[in-house]
mmCIF file of C-alpha atoms in Angstrom:
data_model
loop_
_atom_site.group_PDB
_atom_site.id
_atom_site.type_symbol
_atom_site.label_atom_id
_atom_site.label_comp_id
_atom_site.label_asym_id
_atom_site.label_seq_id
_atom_site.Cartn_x
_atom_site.Cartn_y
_atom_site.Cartn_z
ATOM 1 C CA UNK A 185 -37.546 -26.026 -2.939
ATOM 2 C CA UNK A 186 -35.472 -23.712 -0.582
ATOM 3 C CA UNK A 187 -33.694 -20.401 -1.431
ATOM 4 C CA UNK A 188 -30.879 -20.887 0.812
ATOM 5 C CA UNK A 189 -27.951 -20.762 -1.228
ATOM 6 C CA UNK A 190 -29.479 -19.630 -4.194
ATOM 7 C CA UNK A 191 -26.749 -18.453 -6.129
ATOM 8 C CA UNK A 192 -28.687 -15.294 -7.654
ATOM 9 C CA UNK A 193 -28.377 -13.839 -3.797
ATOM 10 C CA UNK A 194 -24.854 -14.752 -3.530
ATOM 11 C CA UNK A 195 -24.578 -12.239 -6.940
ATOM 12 C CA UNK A 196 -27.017 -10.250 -5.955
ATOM 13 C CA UNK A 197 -25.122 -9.625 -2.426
ATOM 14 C CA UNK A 198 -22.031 -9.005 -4.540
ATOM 15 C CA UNK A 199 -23.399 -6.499 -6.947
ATOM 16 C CA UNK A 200 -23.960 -4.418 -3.541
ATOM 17 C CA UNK A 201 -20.620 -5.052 -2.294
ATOM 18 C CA UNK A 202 -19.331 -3.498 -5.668
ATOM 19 C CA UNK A 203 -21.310 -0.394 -5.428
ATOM 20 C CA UNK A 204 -20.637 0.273 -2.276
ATOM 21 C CA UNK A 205 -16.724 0.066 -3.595
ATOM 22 C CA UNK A 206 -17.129 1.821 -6.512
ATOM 23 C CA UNK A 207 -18.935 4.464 -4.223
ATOM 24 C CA UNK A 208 -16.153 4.923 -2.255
ATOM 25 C CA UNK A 209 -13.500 5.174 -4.874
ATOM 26 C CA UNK A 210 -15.800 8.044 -6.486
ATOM 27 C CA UNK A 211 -15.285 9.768 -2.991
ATOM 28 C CA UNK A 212 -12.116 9.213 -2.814
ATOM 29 C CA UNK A 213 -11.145 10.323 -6.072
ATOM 30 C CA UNK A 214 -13.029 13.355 -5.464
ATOM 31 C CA UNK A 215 -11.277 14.003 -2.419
ATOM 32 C CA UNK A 216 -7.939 13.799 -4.159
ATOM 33 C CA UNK A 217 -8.674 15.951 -6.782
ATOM 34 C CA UNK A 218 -10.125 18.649 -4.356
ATOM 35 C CA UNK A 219 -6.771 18.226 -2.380
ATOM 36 C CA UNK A 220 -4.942 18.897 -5.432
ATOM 37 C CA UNK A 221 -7.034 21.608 -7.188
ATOM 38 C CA UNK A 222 -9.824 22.639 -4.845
ATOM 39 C CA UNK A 223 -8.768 26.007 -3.755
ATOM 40 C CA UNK A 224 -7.943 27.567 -7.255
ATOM 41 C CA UNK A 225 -5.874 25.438 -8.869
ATOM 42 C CA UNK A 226 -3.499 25.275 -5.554
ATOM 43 C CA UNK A 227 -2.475 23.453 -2.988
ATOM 44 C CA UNK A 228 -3.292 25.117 0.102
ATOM 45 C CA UNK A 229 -3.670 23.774 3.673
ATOM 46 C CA UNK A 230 -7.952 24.361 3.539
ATOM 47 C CA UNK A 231 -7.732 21.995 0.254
ATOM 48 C CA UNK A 232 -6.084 18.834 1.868
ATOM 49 C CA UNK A 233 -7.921 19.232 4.787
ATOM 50 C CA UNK A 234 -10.867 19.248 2.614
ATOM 51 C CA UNK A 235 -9.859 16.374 0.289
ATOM 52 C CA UNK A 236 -8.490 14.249 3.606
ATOM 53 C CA UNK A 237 -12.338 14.320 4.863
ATOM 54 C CA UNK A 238 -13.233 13.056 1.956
ATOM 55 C CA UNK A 239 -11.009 10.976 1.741
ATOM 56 C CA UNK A 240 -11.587 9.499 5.407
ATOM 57 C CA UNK A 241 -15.582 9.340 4.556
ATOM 58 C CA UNK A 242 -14.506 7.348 1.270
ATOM 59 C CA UNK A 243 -12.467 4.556 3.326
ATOM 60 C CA UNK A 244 -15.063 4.219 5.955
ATOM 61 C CA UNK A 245 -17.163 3.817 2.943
ATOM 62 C CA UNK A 246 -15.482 0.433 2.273
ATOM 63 C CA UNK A 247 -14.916 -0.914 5.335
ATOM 64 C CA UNK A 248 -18.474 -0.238 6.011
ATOM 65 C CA UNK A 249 -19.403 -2.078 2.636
ATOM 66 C CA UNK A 250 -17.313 -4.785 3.209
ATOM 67 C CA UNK A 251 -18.105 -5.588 6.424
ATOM 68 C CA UNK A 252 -21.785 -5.659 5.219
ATOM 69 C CA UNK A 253 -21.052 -7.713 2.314
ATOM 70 C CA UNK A 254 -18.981 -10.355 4.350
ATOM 71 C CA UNK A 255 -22.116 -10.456 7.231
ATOM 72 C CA UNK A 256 -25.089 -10.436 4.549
ATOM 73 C CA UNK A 257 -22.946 -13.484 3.009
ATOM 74 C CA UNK A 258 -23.053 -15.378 6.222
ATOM 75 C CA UNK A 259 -26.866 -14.814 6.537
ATOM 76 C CA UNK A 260 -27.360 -16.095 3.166
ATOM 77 C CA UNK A 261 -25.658 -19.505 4.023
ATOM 78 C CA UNK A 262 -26.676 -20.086 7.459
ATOM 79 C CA UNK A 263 -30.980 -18.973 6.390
ATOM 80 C CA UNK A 264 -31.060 -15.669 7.793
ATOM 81 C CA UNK A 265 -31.738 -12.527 6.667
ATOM 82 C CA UNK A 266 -31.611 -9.959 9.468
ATOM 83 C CA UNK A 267 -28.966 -7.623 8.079
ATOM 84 C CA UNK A 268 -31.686 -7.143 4.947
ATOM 85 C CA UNK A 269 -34.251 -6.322 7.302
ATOM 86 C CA UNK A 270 -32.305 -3.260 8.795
ATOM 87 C CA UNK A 271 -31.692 0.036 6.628
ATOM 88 C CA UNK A 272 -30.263 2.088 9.667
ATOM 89 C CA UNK A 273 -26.509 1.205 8.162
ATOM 90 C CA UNK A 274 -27.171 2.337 4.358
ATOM 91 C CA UNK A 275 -28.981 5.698 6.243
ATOM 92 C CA UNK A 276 -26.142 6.051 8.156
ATOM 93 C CA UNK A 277 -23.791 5.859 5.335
ATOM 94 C CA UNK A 278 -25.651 8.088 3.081
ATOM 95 C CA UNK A 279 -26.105 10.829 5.811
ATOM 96 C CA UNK A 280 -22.061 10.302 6.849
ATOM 97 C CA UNK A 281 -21.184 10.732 3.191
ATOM 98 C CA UNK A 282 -23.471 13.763 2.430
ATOM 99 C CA UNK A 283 -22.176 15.432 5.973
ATOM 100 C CA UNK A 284 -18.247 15.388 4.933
ATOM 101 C CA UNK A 285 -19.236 16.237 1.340
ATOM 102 C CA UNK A 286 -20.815 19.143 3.296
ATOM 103 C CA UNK A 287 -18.060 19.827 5.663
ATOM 104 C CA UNK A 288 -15.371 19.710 2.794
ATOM 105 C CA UNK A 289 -17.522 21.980 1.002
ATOM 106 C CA UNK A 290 -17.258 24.662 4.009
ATOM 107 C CA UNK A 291 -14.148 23.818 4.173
ATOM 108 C CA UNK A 292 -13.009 25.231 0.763
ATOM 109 C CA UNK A 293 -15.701 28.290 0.895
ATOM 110 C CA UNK A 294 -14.877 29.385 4.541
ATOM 111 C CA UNK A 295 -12.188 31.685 3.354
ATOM 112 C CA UNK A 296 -14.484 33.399 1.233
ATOM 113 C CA UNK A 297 -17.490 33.541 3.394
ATOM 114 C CA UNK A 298 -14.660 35.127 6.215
ATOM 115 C CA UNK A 299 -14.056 37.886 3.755
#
């Protein structure tokens, strides 16, 4: 019996795709609030800069996802598996996120740190 098509990889590939999503949206919410609150309780230009990288990281988030998702689907129907086999894209994604989380976090404290 062959796994091609096997609908528990079809949910399985969608589970990801919704993580990846909900990922983002965390991101982006974060960003907004940080935009709206992040420099205490204000508005102030270091804030929205801050929040906009996050919010920038959080929309590449899921395009990147989506893209993935829609490619990984393809592979399941035609029998191949190669975007499985790769983790450079996930890596990359992870170490994007953590660097604007990072950045926005300088962001806010360089003020401070100037001082």
């Amino acid at each position: 019996m062959s796994d091609v098509g096997n609908p528990r990889d079809y949910l399985a590939n969608e589970r990801t795709h919704l993580a990846w999503v909900r990922t983002a949206l965390t991101v982006i919410v974060l960003g907004l609030a940080i935009a709206r609150f992040g420099d205490e309780g204000t508005v102030s230009v270091g804030s929205v800069l801050a929040g906009s990288v996050l919010l920038v990281a959080g929309t590449g988030v899921v395009v990147y996802g989506s893209c993935r998702y829609r490619a990984t689907a393809r592979e399941l129907a035609d029998g191949e598996f190669a975007t499985a086999q790769s983790t450079t894209g996930p890596v990359m994604a992870a170490a994007v996120l953590t660097g604007a989380v990072l950045v926005a976090l300088i962001i806010l404290l360089l003020p401070d740190l100037v001082s």
